[in-house]
Amino acid sequence: MKKQMLLGDEALAQGAVDAGCSGVFAYPGTPSTEIMEYVQKCPEAIERNIHRTWASNEKTAVEAAVGMSYTGKRTMSCMKHVGLNVAADPFMNSAFVGANGGHIVTVADDPGMHSSQNEQDSRFYAKFAMIPCLEPSNQQECYDMAFHAYELSEKFHLPVMMRLETRLSHSRSGVERREMLPENELKLPEDRNQFMLLPAFARRKYKHLIAIQPELEAAAENSPFNWVEDGKDKSLGIIACGLAYNYVKEVTTRYKCDYPILKMSQYPLPVGMIKKFMDSCDYILVVEEGQPLVEEMLKGAIPRDNRIKGRLDGTFTRDGEMNPNKVAVALGKEKSTEIIIPDVVAGRPPALCVGCPHIDSYKALNEVLKSFVEDGQRHVFSDIGCYTLGFLPPYNAINTCLDMGASITMAKGASDAGLFPTIAVIGDSTFSHSGMTGLLDCIYDKTNLVIIILDNSTTGMTGGQDYTGFGKLEAICIGLGVEKEHIRVITPLSRHFEENVAIMKEEIEYNGVSVIIPRRECVQTMTRRMRSLKKQEAK
Amino acid sequence: MKQDIILAGVGGQGILTIAAIIGQAAIDNGLNMKQAEVHGMSQRGGDVQSHLRISDMDIHSDLIAEGDCDMILSVEPMEALRYKPYLSVEGWLITNKKPFINIPNYPDMEALENEIRSLPRQVLLDADQIAKDLGNVRAMNIVMLGAASKYLKIPYESFEVALEKVFGRKGAAVVEMNINALAAGKAFSEK
């Protein structure tokens, strides 16, 4: 079969579809977004009509995937690393109830924080939940591992984590496809207790999960994705995990280093394989993308083995992304050099687009706050999305960004402490993801605050995906108990500036919960929509 | 044969289209390729880059190491220089002359040009103007690809075929316009 050029995300998506997946559940998040986007356009997925619409958030996505697994069908939930925090509750418990149809939990980490608020290594979650974890090193493995993951998941009746990173998710290479498998038939759990976590059952399930760990380890020992490449120079052995394997091979090939390499792509840690490998080499270099999971496990709390090098002993930096240069330095082949960009080059940070509706909203907000607080004394709680860029000059409009939905709840806490005026700024998709429950808290306590839901009618930062609450914002707010007269929809345009400032002022002065919805379509999605309209007209 | 290329520009300028065409041409020639892109926050008017590697051998790393890059192909002059530390001693820097100014402290154009001209191997052209003369300024990225084609280790005809594959569904007129843009860029380099 001819090779297709696919991103790691796309290769995994195609792999899951070809392996008989009946439904994908996800919320957008860089670098995982392209998995669902690919499934939505994939001819085979459309032909089979597998589930492929966005979920409200990662928690609802994982729960829906567990439900699909309940019916015996193969399924996949996808998210970025911080999305797994949102989905942690169903994720952890899904290891207890297990899987009926195969369930892949795909998590795309973002080492180096290219587009994220933190750097966390999802392999720790897989270990925490005691489920198998697969860590592909290239696009072909992303594809092949989907088949392998479903086999593992159905063999051990457990969800399986697929861990990707930015450089794999967003890197393209040739991928060879296999023949498509049929979807599973609907087959409900034979054991009525399987998906029931009353404590009496949960205790038994935990014992079972512990009991099968040796089997999971044996599966990793025999995995087609874990192997040892022998080398003549046994002064050093390299344990190369997932994506880091590429950097190791790049450097060892170039400098003709003949060290043994253990390539690690399936967990739990195959201890027997590692022990044998370590016994055969003088020193061990652990190269892993993200946090030092393998290195910490090999060292233990009280290190007795001083032969292990990695992120913990300073051989590599403790944070940040791996790259070929770091590996070459660790192997003593290159000097560590600081990248020196010519002086004449200025920084070009991301910024709100020209014509972005958020700019007009922030201008009005900045103006109205002048009449309440002195310059520099203003505090606005905000959230995660394009509008987080409003922190930067020239807007300097917001003060916080913690996690999805935290604008409303942090503002509530500050209002409870007596801060006035208290403003929360959240995007429409973020509100739909995690803002609604926080708003309900405010209603319950009659909190004095103003919530500004910036409605650009899309999930902007990740490239313009639709979201579940679209077109329902007022109805949601009314339903949660916001008084109708304190839900104010405004148009963020410069010609409405004074009117918008006046409305914001009124709502700040109202002692209670106010919601202001500045509504104007994202300029990026509008341009795309216009272009596709034009194309249709041309036809 | 191997060629490591860094494509540079500002979000929205079309470097991923250049990557797709070179990548397609590489695959059609039976070469291996890996191409790392930038998605997400940086695409909002920030600097973007793509590491594109082609080779007749196995390619391991998705990233190009410092000092290893055979070509920087940039659609914006300041962005070209941002990746200078990656350029090998024998590497080519091929860049559009037309600045994309969306920051208040954009450097002096003369200083930028001097820095670019100080490199031993460079091609500097006003691809915006060339594309405009051809009737569509949006073909600027393909003009740049044309200018680079002389130094790429892939036959020129393969880029024409790849253009047809990538732009084919947009109609024959779009394909033809882009093939002309490619030729105009090539003509500049061969002058």
PDB file of C-alpha atoms in Angstrom, chain B:
ATOM      1  CA  MET B   1      21.124  12.245   0.097  1.00  0.00           C
ATOM      2  CA  LYS B   2      19.648  14.274   2.896  1.00  0.00           C
ATOM      3  CA  GLN B   3      18.340  17.794   3.081  1.00  0.00           C
ATOM      4  CA  ASP B   4      17.228  19.507   6.279  1.00  0.00           C
ATOM      5  CA  ILE B   5      15.075  22.570   5.730  1.00  0.00           C
ATOM      6  CA  ILE B   6      13.618  25.086   8.162  1.00  0.00           C
ATOM      7  CA  LEU B   7      10.573  26.906   6.827  1.00  0.00           C
ATOM      8  CA  ALA B   8       9.948  30.198   8.594  1.00  0.00           C
ATOM      9  CA  GLY B   9       7.348  32.941   8.681  1.00  0.00           C
ATOM     10  CA  VAL B  10       4.479  34.444  10.626  1.00  0.00           C
ATOM     11  CA  GLY B  11       1.297  32.488  11.397  1.00  0.00           C
ATOM     12  CA  GLY B  12      -0.987  32.560   8.353  1.00  0.00           C
ATOM     13  CA  GLN B  13       1.683  33.285   5.701  1.00  0.00           C
ATOM     14  CA  GLY B  14       1.459  29.845   4.143  1.00  0.00           C
ATOM     15  CA  ILE B  15       4.616  27.998   5.169  1.00  0.00           C
ATOM     16  CA  LEU B  16       2.661  24.801   5.791  1.00  0.00           C
ATOM     17  CA  THR B  17       1.566  24.821   2.139  1.00  0.00           C
ATOM     18  CA  ILE B  18       5.223  25.018   1.079  1.00  0.00           C
ATOM     19  CA  ALA B  19       5.944  22.118   3.440  1.00  0.00           C
ATOM     20  CA  ALA B  20       3.074  20.078   2.011  1.00  0.00           C
ATOM     21  CA  ILE B  21       4.325  20.578  -1.563  1.00  0.00           C
ATOM     22  CA  ILE B  22       7.963  19.738  -0.820  1.00  0.00           C
ATOM     23  CA  GLY B  23       6.796  16.783   1.277  1.00  0.00           C
ATOM     24  CA  GLN B  24       4.554  15.482  -1.499  1.00  0.00           C
ATOM     25  CA  ALA B  25       7.339  15.877  -4.071  1.00  0.00           C
ATOM     26  CA  ALA B  26       9.736  14.032  -1.755  1.00  0.00           C
ATOM     27  CA  ILE B  27       7.349  11.111  -1.289  1.00  0.00           C
ATOM     28  CA  ASP B  28       6.673  10.960  -5.060  1.00  0.00           C
ATOM     29  CA  ASN B  29      10.438  10.588  -5.550  1.00  0.00           C
ATOM     30  CA  GLY B  30      10.532   7.673  -3.137  1.00  0.00           C
ATOM     31  CA  LEU B  31      12.298   9.679  -0.448  1.00  0.00           C
ATOM     32  CA  ASN B  32      11.617   9.559   3.279  1.00  0.00           C
ATOM     33  CA  MET B  33      10.354  12.709   4.936  1.00  0.00           C
ATOM     34  CA  LYS B  34       9.503  14.059   8.359  1.00  0.00           C
ATOM     35  CA  GLN B  35       7.982  17.438   8.948  1.00  0.00           C
ATOM     36  CA  ALA B  36       7.323  19.039  12.328  1.00  0.00           C
ATOM     37  CA  GLU B  37       4.810  21.881  12.396  1.00  0.00           C
ATOM     38  CA  VAL B  38       3.581  24.446  14.887  1.00  0.00           C
ATOM     39  CA  HIS B  39      -0.102  24.585  15.796  1.00  0.00           C
ATOM     40  CA  GLY B  40      -1.950  26.354  18.557  1.00  0.00           C
ATOM     41  CA  MET B  41      -1.136  29.589  20.293  1.00  0.00           C
ATOM     42  CA  SER B  42       1.816  30.673  18.124  1.00  0.00           C
ATOM     43  CA  GLN B  43      -0.382  30.689  15.052  1.00  0.00           C
ATOM     44  CA  ARG B  44      -2.010  33.895  16.329  1.00  0.00           C
ATOM     45  CA  GLY B  45       0.334  36.310  14.528  1.00  0.00           C
ATOM     46  CA  GLY B  46       3.399  34.890  16.224  1.00  0.00           C
ATOM     47  CA  ASP B  47       6.548  33.479  14.637  1.00  0.00           C
ATOM     48  CA  VAL B  48       6.055  29.998  13.207  1.00  0.00           C
ATOM     49  CA  GLN B  49       8.488  27.482  11.847  1.00  0.00           C
ATOM     50  CA  SER B  50       8.452  24.020  10.378  1.00  0.00           C
ATOM     51  CA  HIS B  51      11.327  21.547  10.371  1.00  0.00           C
ATOM     52  CA  LEU B  52      11.270  19.566   7.135  1.00  0.00           C
ATOM     53  CA  ARG B  53      13.669  16.697   6.646  1.00  0.00           C
ATOM     54  CA  ILE B  54      14.030  14.646   3.472  1.00  0.00           C
ATOM     55  CA  SER B  55      16.438  11.786   2.902  1.00  0.00           C
ATOM     56  CA  ASP B  56      16.944   8.545   1.024  1.00  0.00           C
ATOM     57  CA  MET B  57      17.950   6.989   4.373  1.00  0.00           C
ATOM     58  CA  ASP B  58      15.890   6.486   7.552  1.00  0.00           C
ATOM     59  CA  ILE B  59      15.072   9.760   9.307  1.00  0.00           C
ATOM     60  CA  HIS B  60      14.999   9.531  13.086  1.00  0.00           C
ATOM     61  CA  SER B  61      14.579  12.922  14.741  1.00  0.00           C
ATOM     62  CA  ASP B  62      11.597  15.120  13.866  1.00  0.00           C
ATOM     63  CA  LEU B  63      13.717  18.133  14.799  1.00  0.00           C
ATOM     64  CA  ILE B  64      16.777  19.526  13.024  1.00  0.00           C
ATOM     65  CA  ALA B  65      19.769  20.104  15.265  1.00  0.00           C
ATOM     66  CA  GLU B  66      21.559  23.455  15.524  1.00  0.00           C
ATOM     67  CA  GLY B  67      24.138  23.960  12.830  1.00  0.00           C
ATOM     68  CA  ASP B  68      22.671  21.167  10.695  1.00  0.00           C
ATOM     69  CA  CYS B  69      20.144  22.985   8.578  1.00  0.00           C
ATOM     70  CA  ASP B  70      20.876  22.913   4.833  1.00  0.00           C
ATOM     71  CA  MET B  71      18.350  25.590   3.982  1.00  0.00           C
ATOM     72  CA  ILE B  72      16.301  28.236   5.700  1.00  0.00           C
ATOM     73  CA  LEU B  73      13.372  29.063   3.447  1.00  0.00           C
ATOM     74  CA  SER B  74      11.541  32.061   4.855  1.00  0.00           C
ATOM     75  CA  VAL B  75       8.579  34.100   3.681  1.00  0.00           C
ATOM     76  CA  GLU B  76       9.624  37.014   5.942  1.00  0.00           C
ATOM     77  CA  PRO B  77      13.104  38.557   6.321  1.00  0.00           C
ATOM     78  CA  MET B  78      13.329  38.929  10.108  1.00  0.00           C
ATOM     79  CA  GLU B  79      11.922  35.438  10.645  1.00  0.00           C
ATOM     80  CA  ALA B  80      14.647  34.032   8.376  1.00  0.00           C
ATOM     81  CA  LEU B  81      17.307  35.308  10.762  1.00  0.00           C
ATOM     82  CA  ARG B  82      15.589  33.896  13.849  1.00  0.00           C
ATOM     83  CA  TYR B  83      16.782  30.434  12.758  1.00  0.00           C
ATOM     84  CA  LYS B  84      20.311  31.445  11.744  1.00  0.00           C
ATOM     85  CA  PRO B  85      21.876  29.382  14.584  1.00  0.00           C
ATOM     86  CA  TYR B  86      20.469  26.285  12.905  1.00  0.00           C
ATOM     87  CA  LEU B  87      22.080  26.991   9.535  1.00  0.00           C
ATOM     88  CA  SER B  88      25.093  24.854   8.604  1.00  0.00           C
ATOM     89  CA  VAL B  89      28.261  26.512   7.325  1.00  0.00           C
ATOM     90  CA  GLU B  90      27.358  25.558   3.781  1.00  0.00           C
ATOM     91  CA  GLY B  91      23.643  26.212   4.185  1.00  0.00           C
ATOM     92  CA  TRP B  92      21.494  28.506   2.066  1.00  0.00           C
ATOM     93  CA  LEU B  93      19.251  31.229   3.422  1.00  0.00           C
ATOM     94  CA  ILE B  94      16.469  32.031   0.969  1.00  0.00           C
ATOM     95  CA  THR B  95      14.025  34.681   2.035  1.00  0.00           C
ATOM     96  CA  ASN B  96      11.288  37.015   0.996  1.00  0.00           C
ATOM     97  CA  LYS B  97      12.320  40.682   1.309  1.00  0.00           C
ATOM     98  CA  LYS B  98       8.895  41.994   2.234  1.00  0.00           C
ATOM     99  CA  PRO B  99       8.549  42.518   5.998  1.00  0.00           C
ATOM    100  CA  PHE B 100       5.434  41.509   7.918  1.00  0.00           C
ATOM    101  CA  ILE B 101       5.127  44.218  10.548  1.00  0.00           C
ATOM    102  CA  ASN B 102       2.764  43.443  13.417  1.00  0.00           C
ATOM    103  CA  ILE B 103       5.029  44.473  16.293  1.00  0.00           C
ATOM    104  CA  PRO B 104       5.968  48.002  17.410  1.00  0.00           C
ATOM    105  CA  ASN B 105       9.710  47.327  17.566  1.00  0.00           C
ATOM    106  CA  TYR B 106      10.252  45.861  14.101  1.00  0.00           C
ATOM    107  CA  PRO B 107      13.937  46.369  13.231  1.00  0.00           C
ATOM    108  CA  ASP B 108      15.348  48.703  10.621  1.00  0.00           C
ATOM    109  CA  MET B 109      15.112  47.084   7.183  1.00  0.00           C
ATOM    110  CA  GLU B 110      18.647  48.073   6.217  1.00  0.00           C
ATOM    111  CA  ALA B 111      20.096  46.410   9.312  1.00  0.00           C
ATOM    112  CA  LEU B 112      18.101  43.274   8.513  1.00  0.00           C
ATOM    113  CA  GLU B 113      19.306  43.206   4.913  1.00  0.00           C
ATOM    114  CA  ASN B 114      22.914  43.756   5.969  1.00  0.00           C
ATOM    115  CA  GLU B 115      22.701  40.838   8.379  1.00  0.00           C
ATOM    116  CA  ILE B 116      21.213  38.630   5.667  1.00  0.00           C
ATOM    117  CA  ARG B 117      23.746  39.744   3.035  1.00  0.00           C
ATOM    118  CA  SER B 118      26.599  38.962   5.428  1.00  0.00           C
ATOM    119  CA  LEU B 119      25.843  35.253   4.982  1.00  0.00           C
ATOM    120  CA  PRO B 120      27.938  33.504   2.319  1.00  0.00           C
ATOM    121  CA  ARG B 121      24.950  31.854   0.639  1.00  0.00           C
ATOM    122  CA  GLN B 122      21.739  33.783   0.451  1.00  0.00           C
ATOM    123  CA  VAL B 123      18.933  34.671  -1.921  1.00  0.00           C
ATOM    124  CA  LEU B 124      16.806  37.714  -1.197  1.00  0.00           C
ATOM    125  CA  LEU B 125      13.775  38.538  -3.319  1.00  0.00           C
ATOM    126  CA  ASP B 126      10.566  40.524  -3.153  1.00  0.00           C
ATOM    127  CA  ALA B 127       8.239  37.572  -3.578  1.00  0.00           C
ATOM    128  CA  ASP B 128       5.190  39.673  -2.711  1.00  0.00           C
ATOM    129  CA  GLN B 129       5.904  41.939  -5.676  1.00  0.00           C
ATOM    130  CA  ILE B 130       6.565  39.015  -8.039  1.00  0.00           C
ATOM    131  CA  ALA B 131       3.305  37.352  -6.954  1.00  0.00           C
ATOM    132  CA  LYS B 132       1.424  40.639  -7.295  1.00  0.00           C
ATOM    133  CA  ASP B 133       2.762  41.068 -10.848  1.00  0.00           C
ATOM    134  CA  LEU B 134       1.410  37.600 -11.628  1.00  0.00           C
ATOM    135  CA  GLY B 135      -1.993  38.686 -10.380  1.00  0.00           C
ATOM    136  CA  ASN B 136      -2.272  37.089  -6.935  1.00  0.00           C
ATOM    137  CA  VAL B 137      -0.229  38.190  -3.941  1.00  0.00           C
ATOM    138  CA  ARG B 138      -1.329  35.044  -2.083  1.00  0.00           C
ATOM    139  CA  ALA B 139       0.957  32.983  -4.337  1.00  0.00           C
ATOM    140  CA  MET B 140       3.935  34.632  -2.595  1.00  0.00           C
ATOM    141  CA  ASN B 141       4.775  31.379  -0.779  1.00  0.00           C
ATOM    142  CA  ILE B 142       4.927  29.450  -4.060  1.00  0.00           C
ATOM    143  CA  VAL B 143       7.222  32.115  -5.570  1.00  0.00           C
ATOM    144  CA  MET B 144       9.521  31.479  -2.601  1.00  0.00           C
ATOM    145  CA  LEU B 145       9.373  27.732  -3.220  1.00  0.00           C
ATOM    146  CA  GLY B 146      10.289  28.402  -6.855  1.00  0.00           C
ATOM    147  CA  ALA B 147      13.271  30.471  -5.779  1.00  0.00           C
ATOM    148  CA  ALA B 148      14.396  27.646  -3.494  1.00  0.00           C
ATOM    149  CA  SER B 149      13.803  24.897  -6.071  1.00  0.00           C
ATOM    150  CA  LYS B 150      17.218  25.458  -7.647  1.00  0.00           C
ATOM    151  CA  TYR B 151      18.860  24.389  -4.382  1.00  0.00           C
ATOM    152  CA  LEU B 152      16.472  21.570  -3.444  1.00  0.00           C
ATOM    153  CA  LYS B 153      17.565  18.039  -4.269  1.00  0.00           C
ATOM    154  CA  ILE B 154      14.260  17.163  -5.914  1.00  0.00           C
ATOM    155  CA  PRO B 155      13.584  17.525  -9.685  1.00  0.00           C
ATOM    156  CA  TYR B 156      11.725  20.743 -10.518  1.00  0.00           C
ATOM    157  CA  GLU B 157       8.971  18.867 -12.404  1.00  0.00           C
ATOM    158  CA  SER B 158       8.068  17.054  -9.178  1.00  0.00           C
ATOM    159  CA  PHE B 159       7.027  20.369  -7.621  1.00  0.00           C
ATOM    160  CA  GLU B 160       4.714  21.030 -10.561  1.00  0.00           C
ATOM    161  CA  VAL B 161       3.135  17.611 -10.073  1.00  0.00           C
ATOM    162  CA  ALA B 162       2.847  18.219  -6.327  1.00  0.00           C
ATOM    163  CA  LEU B 163       1.209  21.613  -6.950  1.00  0.00           C
ATOM    164  CA  GLU B 164      -1.421  19.874  -9.036  1.00  0.00           C
ATOM    165  CA  LYS B 165      -2.033  17.357  -6.264  1.00  0.00           C
ATOM    166  CA  VAL B 166      -2.255  19.993  -3.530  1.00  0.00           C
ATOM    167  CA  PHE B 167      -4.245  22.649  -5.438  1.00  0.00           C
ATOM    168  CA  GLY B 168      -6.073  20.357  -7.885  1.00  0.00           C
ATOM    169  CA  ARG B 169      -9.414  20.471  -6.076  1.00  0.00           C
ATOM    170  CA  LYS B 170      -9.375  24.278  -6.268  1.00  0.00           C
ATOM    171  CA  GLY B 171      -9.553  24.176 -10.048  1.00  0.00           C
ATOM    172  CA  ALA B 172      -7.249  24.386 -13.078  1.00  0.00           C
ATOM    173  CA  ALA B 173      -6.900  28.176 -12.899  1.00  0.00           C
ATOM    174  CA  VAL B 174      -5.479  28.047  -9.363  1.00  0.00           C
ATOM    175  CA  VAL B 175      -3.053  25.285 -10.357  1.00  0.00           C
ATOM    176  CA  GLU B 176      -1.872  27.250 -13.378  1.00  0.00           C
ATOM    177  CA  MET B 177      -1.420  30.444 -11.394  1.00  0.00           C
ATOM    178  CA  ASN B 178       0.703  28.571  -8.842  1.00  0.00           C
ATOM    179  CA  ILE B 179       2.771  26.843 -11.537  1.00  0.00           C
ATOM    180  CA  ASN B 180       3.485  30.311 -12.963  1.00  0.00           C
ATOM    181  CA  ALA B 181       4.424  31.578  -9.492  1.00  0.00           C
ATOM    182  CA  LEU B 182       6.782  28.617  -9.103  1.00  0.00           C
ATOM    183  CA  ALA B 183       8.402  29.388 -12.474  1.00  0.00           C
ATOM    184  CA  ALA B 184       8.762  33.089 -11.633  1.00  0.00           C
ATOM    185  CA  GLY B 185      10.557  32.257  -8.393  1.00  0.00           C
ATOM    186  CA  LYS B 186      12.840  29.819 -10.206  1.00  0.00           C
ATOM    187  CA  ALA B 187      13.594  32.440 -12.873  1.00  0.00           C
ATOM    188  CA  PHE B 188      14.697  34.885 -10.160  1.00  0.00           C
ATOM    189  CA  SER B 189      17.195  32.416  -8.691  1.00  0.00           C
ATOM    190  CA  GLU B 190      18.604  31.584 -12.093  1.00  0.00           C
ATOM    191  CA  LYS B 191      19.150  35.204 -13.106  1.00  0.00           C
TER     192      LYS B 191
END
